[in-house]
Amino acid sequence: MTFHGSNSVAGVPSARSQVDPEGVSLRLRSLSQRPTSITVSELIERYMAQYNGQDGSRAHRLAAWQEMIGDFEVSQVDADLIHAGRSELATKPPLVFVGVDHQGRQIFKVKGRQRQKSGATLNRYVQAIASVFTWAIEQRLTPKGFVHPCRGLKRMGESDGRVRYLDTDERSRLFLACRVSKYPRLYALVLMAMKTGARKGELLGLTWRDVDLEAGLAYLGRTKNGDRRTLVLLPDVVEALRPFVSTDPARFVFGSVRSKYLEPARIDTAWREAVARAKLRNFRFHDLRHCCASYMAQAGVPLNVVAEVLGHRKLDMTRRYAHLTVQTKAAAMAQALGAI
């Protein structure tokens, strides 16, 4: 028997009959409502509550924006206001993180003798607040038709940046100094930093759950850029790590001895002693990352591959090593064509 005008089958109500169109419409309309008013300070707090990146400076930079424009409604923020805020930041000396107080609050001090922030530093401040507004737009927390306030700003000029890498003799001295360190894993940490290009914070945050020695891989969670990244572990790095393998996946690869490796180690003292023992001048832990990039560039590795290894989102950050690639090309050309 055929039934006309009904979508029911064998007495089962149709999907249409189970839905209240008016109720759905009201619910969707309610869910699509944007906040009538929200301040920049409230927006930053919401953003930081969900932020899971590893950029330790982000909270500090956003706190500076909160102090300057936190009381403004989001609807009042435009490129002119961000430009004014950046100009205000430019008048203040750069700060460097030195640790935390007894309440866990970050402590900063004036960096060296500099009296003004560099173009690169100002760009990082703008990037921090730009991330907040990008997230807010995606979450529909801004007024309809809101224009991203950082789009109208031109990036400040940046220098090529500091590139310090070790020559063969310096590298040998550093490795020897690390092998006799009071922290037994310093050599493995330094070797891994030099051969993966990973940041200190990324390496200290690794647990054995993140490392697969058989495959020669280590998996970073959210990096400073908020991206996930895989580190390739060369055979000598694997062999340096193997004596420390733990059956507890929650223990840190470079953990604190006192905490039985349940907390990341603080290696500042051990690092300074190793650098002094190796008689290195003007060399920081972060320069191990420059070593990785510089050695690859000198070997003729394309800059886009170097950027991938370092986890740079933009090739601009990697161009500081371009001159080393040119030197490699020049040497190869001289050898091949010099006698013609």
Short mmCIF file of C-alpha atoms in Angstrom, two decimals:
data_model
loop_
_atom_site.label_atom_id
_atom_site.label_comp_id
_atom_site.label_asym_id
_atom_site.label_seq_id
_atom_site.Cartn_x
_atom_site.Cartn_y
_atom_site.Cartn_z
CA MET A 1 0.00 0.00 0.00
CA THR A 2 1.36 3.38 -0.93
CA PHE A 3 1.08 6.35 1.40
CA HIS A 4 1.15 9.82 -0.07
CA GLY A 5 2.22 13.01 1.65
CA SER A 6 4.23 11.28 4.38
CA ASN A 7 7.96 10.67 4.90
CA SER A 8 7.36 8.00 7.55
CA VAL A 9 8.55 4.43 6.99
CA ALA A 10 6.95 1.49 8.80
CA GLY A 11 5.54 3.76 11.50
CA VAL A 12 8.90 5.46 12.23
CA PRO A 13 8.55 9.26 12.44
CA SER A 14 10.49 11.18 9.82
CA ALA A 15 13.55 13.24 10.74
CA ARG A 16 11.55 16.38 9.93
CA SER A 17 8.83 15.46 12.40
CA GLN A 18 11.43 14.99 15.17
CA VAL A 19 12.90 18.47 14.69
CA ASP A 20 11.36 21.65 15.95
CA PRO A 21 12.39 24.15 13.24
CA GLU A 22 11.51 27.12 15.38
CA GLY A 23 13.47 25.78 18.36
CA VAL A 24 16.55 25.04 16.23
CA SER A 25 16.36 28.47 14.69
CA LEU A 26 16.19 30.16 18.08
CA ARG A 27 19.06 28.06 19.42
CA LEU A 28 21.30 28.77 16.42
CA ARG A 29 20.47 32.45 16.62
CA SER A 30 21.39 32.46 20.29
CA LEU A 31 24.65 30.63 19.65
CA SER A 32 25.58 33.00 16.83
CA GLN A 33 25.25 36.08 19.00
CA ARG A 34 28.56 37.89 19.48
CA PRO A 35 29.53 39.61 22.73
CA THR A 36 27.97 43.08 22.88
CA SER A 37 31.08 44.45 24.57
CA ILE A 38 34.43 42.97 25.53
CA THR A 39 37.63 44.73 26.46
CA VAL A 40 41.08 43.97 25.09
CA SER A 41 42.14 42.86 28.58
CA GLU A 42 39.29 40.32 28.76
CA LEU A 43 40.11 39.12 25.26
CA ILE A 44 43.77 38.56 26.15
CA GLU A 45 42.79 36.62 29.27
CA ARG A 46 40.50 34.34 27.23
CA TYR A 47 43.24 33.83 24.67
CA MET A 48 45.89 32.93 27.26
CA ALA A 49 43.47 30.52 28.98
CA GLN A 50 43.45 28.35 25.84
CA TYR A 51 47.02 29.05 24.63
CA ASN A 52 49.13 25.88 24.59
CA GLY A 53 52.17 27.07 22.66
CA GLN A 54 55.68 27.10 24.09
CA ASP A 55 56.51 30.77 23.61
CA GLY A 56 57.49 31.74 27.13
CA SER A 57 57.61 35.43 26.23
CA ARG A 58 54.02 35.62 25.00
CA ALA A 59 52.44 36.27 28.40
CA HIS A 60 54.97 39.01 29.12
CA ARG A 61 54.39 40.74 25.78
CA LEU A 62 50.62 40.55 26.04
CA ALA A 63 50.82 41.93 29.58
CA ALA A 64 52.49 45.01 28.09
CA TRP A 65 49.57 45.40 25.65
CA GLN A 66 47.09 44.94 28.49
CA GLU A 67 48.72 47.76 30.37
CA MET A 68 48.56 50.08 27.36
CA ILE A 69 45.21 49.28 25.70
CA GLY A 70 43.53 46.79 28.03
CA ASP A 71 40.66 49.15 28.91
CA PHE A 72 39.68 49.73 25.27
CA GLU A 73 36.64 47.94 23.86
CA VAL A 74 37.63 45.57 21.05
CA SER A 75 35.43 47.58 18.68
CA GLN A 76 37.64 50.62 19.34
CA VAL A 77 40.89 48.92 18.33
CA ASP A 78 42.27 49.76 14.90
CA ALA A 79 45.64 49.99 13.14
CA ASP A 80 46.20 53.53 14.45
CA LEU A 81 45.90 52.34 18.06
CA ILE A 82 48.27 49.40 17.52
CA HIS A 83 50.72 51.73 15.78
CA ALA A 84 50.57 54.11 18.75
CA GLY A 85 51.14 51.20 21.14
CA ARG A 86 54.15 50.02 19.17
CA SER A 87 55.57 53.56 19.25
CA GLU A 88 55.15 53.61 23.01
CA LEU A 89 56.91 50.25 23.35
CA ALA A 90 59.80 51.56 21.24
CA THR A 91 60.61 54.14 23.91
CA LYS A 92 61.18 51.53 26.62
CA PRO A 93 64.34 49.44 27.10
CA PRO A 94 64.29 45.73 26.21
CA LEU A 95 63.89 43.24 29.03
CA VAL A 96 65.33 39.77 29.47
CA PHE A 97 63.79 36.94 31.48
CA VAL A 98 65.86 36.00 34.55
CA GLY A 99 63.59 33.58 36.41
CA VAL A 100 60.49 33.42 38.60
CA ASP A 101 59.77 34.64 42.13
CA HIS A 102 58.38 32.60 45.05
CA GLN A 103 54.86 33.03 43.66
CA GLY A 104 55.83 31.76 40.21
CA ARG A 105 55.71 35.20 38.60
CA GLN A 106 58.23 35.91 35.85
CA ILE A 107 61.08 38.31 36.62
CA PHE A 108 62.69 40.48 33.95
CA LYS A 109 65.60 42.91 33.97
CA VAL A 110 66.88 45.48 31.50
CA LYS A 111 68.89 43.80 28.74
CA GLY A 112 72.50 45.02 28.62
CA ARG A 113 73.02 48.68 27.84
CA GLN A 114 70.32 48.95 25.22
CA ARG A 115 67.95 51.85 25.73
CA GLN A 116 65.42 51.01 23.04
CA LYS A 117 63.84 47.88 21.69
CA SER A 118 65.07 46.67 18.31
CA GLY A 119 62.87 46.40 15.25
CA ALA A 120 62.83 42.62 15.64
CA THR A 121 61.64 42.87 19.24
CA LEU A 122 58.87 45.31 18.31
CA ASN A 123 57.76 42.94 15.56
CA ARG A 124 57.44 40.15 18.13
CA TYR A 125 55.23 42.36 20.32
CA VAL A 126 52.97 43.07 17.35
CA GLN A 127 52.90 39.38 16.40
CA ALA A 128 51.75 38.54 19.94
CA ILE A 129 48.75 40.89 19.89
CA ALA A 130 48.03 39.98 16.26
CA SER A 131 47.66 36.34 17.32
CA VAL A 132 45.06 37.39 19.88
CA PHE A 133 42.93 39.24 17.30
CA THR A 134 43.29 36.44 14.75
CA TRP A 135 42.02 33.97 17.35
CA ALA A 136 39.22 36.34 18.41
CA ILE A 137 38.00 36.71 14.83
CA GLU A 138 37.97 32.93 14.40
CA GLN A 139 36.03 32.54 17.65
CA ARG A 140 33.51 35.22 16.63
CA LEU A 141 34.39 37.37 19.63
CA THR A 142 34.82 40.54 17.57
CA PRO A 143 32.04 42.71 16.11
CA LYS A 144 30.76 41.73 12.67
CA GLY A 145 32.85 43.35 9.97
CA PHE A 146 35.76 43.89 12.37
CA VAL A 147 39.00 44.61 10.50
CA HIS A 148 42.15 42.99 11.89
CA PRO A 149 44.01 45.97 13.45
CA CYS A 150 47.48 44.66 12.64
CA ARG A 151 46.95 44.38 8.90
CA GLY A 152 47.62 48.05 8.32
CA LEU A 153 51.05 47.95 10.01
CA LYS A 154 54.27 47.59 8.11
CA ARG A 155 56.86 45.37 9.77
CA MET A 156 59.82 47.13 11.32
CA GLY A 157 63.19 46.58 9.70
CA GLU A 158 65.27 43.80 11.22
CA SER A 159 68.97 43.12 11.10
CA ASP A 160 70.13 39.75 9.81
CA GLY A 161 70.57 38.71 13.41
CA ARG A 162 73.43 37.17 15.30
CA VAL A 163 75.03 34.07 13.79
CA ARG A 164 77.66 32.48 16.01
CA TYR A 165 78.79 28.95 15.31
CA LEU A 166 81.74 26.86 16.43
CA ASP A 167 84.74 25.89 14.38
CA THR A 168 86.12 22.34 14.59
CA ASP A 169 88.49 23.02 17.49
CA GLU A 170 85.90 24.93 19.53
CA ARG A 171 83.37 22.17 18.96
CA SER A 172 85.78 19.49 20.19
CA ARG A 173 86.59 21.49 23.32
CA LEU A 174 82.91 21.98 24.11
CA PHE A 175 82.10 18.29 23.73
CA LEU A 176 85.00 17.33 26.01
CA ALA A 177 83.86 19.86 28.62
CA CYS A 178 80.29 18.55 28.49
CA ARG A 179 81.38 14.94 28.94
CA VAL A 180 82.93 15.74 32.35
CA SER A 181 80.02 17.90 33.53
CA LYS A 182 78.38 17.26 36.90
CA TYR A 183 75.12 16.94 35.00
CA PRO A 184 75.57 13.51 33.35
CA ARG A 185 73.27 14.23 30.39
CA LEU A 186 74.77 17.55 29.33
CA TYR A 187 76.79 16.06 26.48
CA ALA A 188 73.73 14.29 25.06
CA LEU A 189 71.69 17.50 25.38
CA VAL A 190 74.29 19.66 23.66
CA LEU A 191 74.89 17.11 20.89
CA MET A 192 71.13 16.81 20.29
CA ALA A 193 70.70 20.60 20.25
CA MET A 194 73.51 21.00 17.72
CA LYS A 195 72.31 18.20 15.45
CA THR A 196 68.56 18.88 15.51
CA GLY A 197 68.45 22.67 15.75
CA ALA A 198 65.82 22.40 18.50
CA ARG A 199 65.46 25.13 21.11
CA LYS A 200 66.56 24.54 24.71
CA GLY A 201 63.00 24.68 26.02
CA GLU A 202 61.82 22.19 23.42
CA LEU A 203 64.51 19.68 24.38
CA LEU A 204 64.09 20.10 28.13
CA GLY A 205 60.36 19.47 27.69
CA LEU A 206 60.85 16.06 26.06
CA THR A 207 59.74 12.94 27.93
CA TRP A 208 60.61 9.40 26.94
CA ARG A 209 57.07 9.13 25.62
CA ASP A 210 58.11 11.58 22.90
CA VAL A 211 61.25 9.70 21.80
CA ASP A 212 61.54 6.66 19.53
CA LEU A 213 65.21 5.67 19.46
CA GLU A 214 64.60 2.71 17.16
CA ALA A 215 63.09 4.98 14.52
CA GLY A 216 65.55 7.79 15.32
CA LEU A 217 62.80 10.33 15.93
CA ALA A 218 61.63 12.70 18.66
CA TYR A 219 58.23 14.36 18.61
CA LEU A 220 57.80 17.88 19.88
CA GLY A 221 54.35 18.90 21.07
CA ARG A 222 53.43 22.53 20.65
CA THR A 223 56.61 24.44 19.84
CA LYS A 224 57.27 28.15 20.31
CA ASN A 225 55.38 28.79 17.07
CA GLY A 226 52.48 26.64 18.21
CA ASP A 227 53.30 23.98 15.60
CA ARG A 228 54.07 20.30 16.03
CA ARG A 229 57.48 19.18 14.81
CA THR A 230 59.43 15.95 14.43
CA LEU A 231 63.16 15.87 15.13
CA VAL A 232 65.41 13.48 13.23
CA LEU A 233 67.94 11.85 15.58
CA LEU A 234 71.19 10.93 13.86
CA PRO A 235 72.93 7.71 14.99
CA ASP A 236 75.43 9.43 17.29
CA VAL A 237 72.59 11.30 19.03
CA VAL A 238 70.72 8.01 19.51
CA GLU A 239 73.82 6.39 21.02
CA ALA A 240 74.33 9.37 23.35
CA LEU A 241 70.74 9.06 24.59
CA ARG A 242 70.56 5.27 24.88
CA PRO A 243 72.27 4.92 28.32
CA PHE A 244 69.61 7.15 29.88
CA VAL A 245 66.48 5.46 28.53
CA SER A 246 63.74 5.09 31.14
CA THR A 247 60.97 2.51 31.29
CA ASP A 248 58.72 5.24 32.69
CA PRO A 249 57.45 7.24 29.69
CA ALA A 250 56.56 10.19 31.93
CA ARG A 251 60.16 10.84 32.97
CA PHE A 252 61.98 13.66 31.24
CA VAL A 253 64.78 12.85 28.83
CA PHE A 254 66.80 15.71 30.29
CA GLY A 255 65.27 15.68 33.74
CA SER A 256 66.49 16.88 37.08
CA VAL A 257 68.51 14.31 39.02
CA ARG A 258 67.01 15.52 42.31
CA SER A 259 63.46 14.99 41.08
CA LYS A 260 64.39 11.55 39.72
CA TYR A 261 63.84 12.97 36.24
CA LEU A 262 60.19 13.81 36.91
CA GLU A 263 60.91 17.50 36.28
CA PRO A 264 63.02 19.20 33.58
CA ALA A 265 66.59 19.93 34.60
CA ARG A 266 67.93 23.44 35.13
CA ILE A 267 71.16 23.33 33.19
CA ASP A 268 72.24 26.98 33.33
CA THR A 269 75.06 26.42 35.83
CA ALA A 270 76.29 23.23 34.15
CA TRP A 271 76.23 25.00 30.78
CA ARG A 272 78.18 28.04 32.00
CA GLU A 273 80.81 25.80 33.59
CA ALA A 274 81.19 23.80 30.37
CA VAL A 275 81.56 26.94 28.25
CA ALA A 276 84.15 28.32 30.66
CA ARG A 277 86.03 24.98 30.73
CA ALA A 278 86.03 24.92 26.91
CA LYS A 279 87.31 28.54 26.87
CA LEU A 280 84.61 29.69 24.47
CA ARG A 281 83.88 33.36 24.10
CA ASN A 282 80.54 34.92 23.26
CA PHE A 283 78.71 31.61 22.97
CA ARG A 284 75.18 30.93 24.26
CA PHE A 285 73.14 27.74 24.35
CA HIS A 286 70.88 29.15 21.64
CA ASP A 287 73.94 29.38 19.38
CA LEU A 288 73.89 25.58 19.11
CA ARG A 289 70.82 26.16 16.95
CA HIS A 290 72.89 28.52 14.79
CA CYS A 291 75.57 25.82 14.56
CA CYS A 292 73.04 23.36 13.16
CA ALA A 293 71.78 25.81 10.54
CA SER A 294 75.25 27.12 9.64
CA TYR A 295 76.75 23.67 9.13
CA MET A 296 73.85 22.67 6.87
CA ALA A 297 74.09 25.89 4.87
CA GLN A 298 77.83 25.42 4.42
CA ALA A 299 77.18 21.89 3.18
CA GLY A 300 74.93 23.29 0.46
CA VAL A 301 71.59 22.29 2.01
CA PRO A 302 68.81 24.46 0.47
CA LEU A 303 67.50 27.18 2.78
CA ASN A 304 63.94 25.85 2.64
CA VAL A 305 65.20 22.55 4.09
CA VAL A 306 67.15 24.42 6.78
CA ALA A 307 63.95 26.31 7.62
CA GLU A 308 62.04 23.03 7.90
CA VAL A 309 64.63 21.59 10.28
CA LEU A 310 64.60 24.70 12.48
CA GLY A 311 60.82 24.98 12.43
CA HIS A 312 60.77 28.43 10.86
CA ARG A 313 57.35 29.32 9.48
CA LYS A 314 58.81 31.91 7.13
CA LEU A 315 61.96 31.70 5.06
CA ASP A 316 62.84 35.27 6.11
CA MET A 317 64.08 33.92 9.45
CA THR A 318 66.46 31.55 7.66
CA ARG A 319 67.97 34.06 5.25
CA ARG A 320 70.58 35.05 7.84
CA TYR A 321 72.43 31.87 6.78
CA ALA A 322 72.26 32.66 3.06
CA HIS A 323 75.78 34.09 2.97
CA LEU A 324 77.14 30.71 4.09
CA THR A 325 75.36 29.02 1.19
CA VAL A 326 76.91 31.57 -1.17
CA GLN A 327 80.36 30.83 0.23
CA THR A 328 79.83 27.12 -0.37
CA LYS A 329 78.73 27.77 -3.93
CA ALA A 330 81.69 30.06 -4.53
CA ALA A 331 84.15 27.44 -3.26
CA ALA A 332 82.56 24.74 -5.42
CA MET A 333 82.62 26.98 -8.50
CA ALA A 334 86.25 27.93 -7.90
CA GLN A 335 87.23 24.28 -7.62
CA ALA A 336 85.32 23.26 -10.72
CA LEU A 337 85.88 26.28 -12.93
CA GLY A 338 88.92 28.03 -11.56
CA ALA A 339 91.39 26.38 -13.90
CA ILE A 340 89.49 27.28 -17.06
#
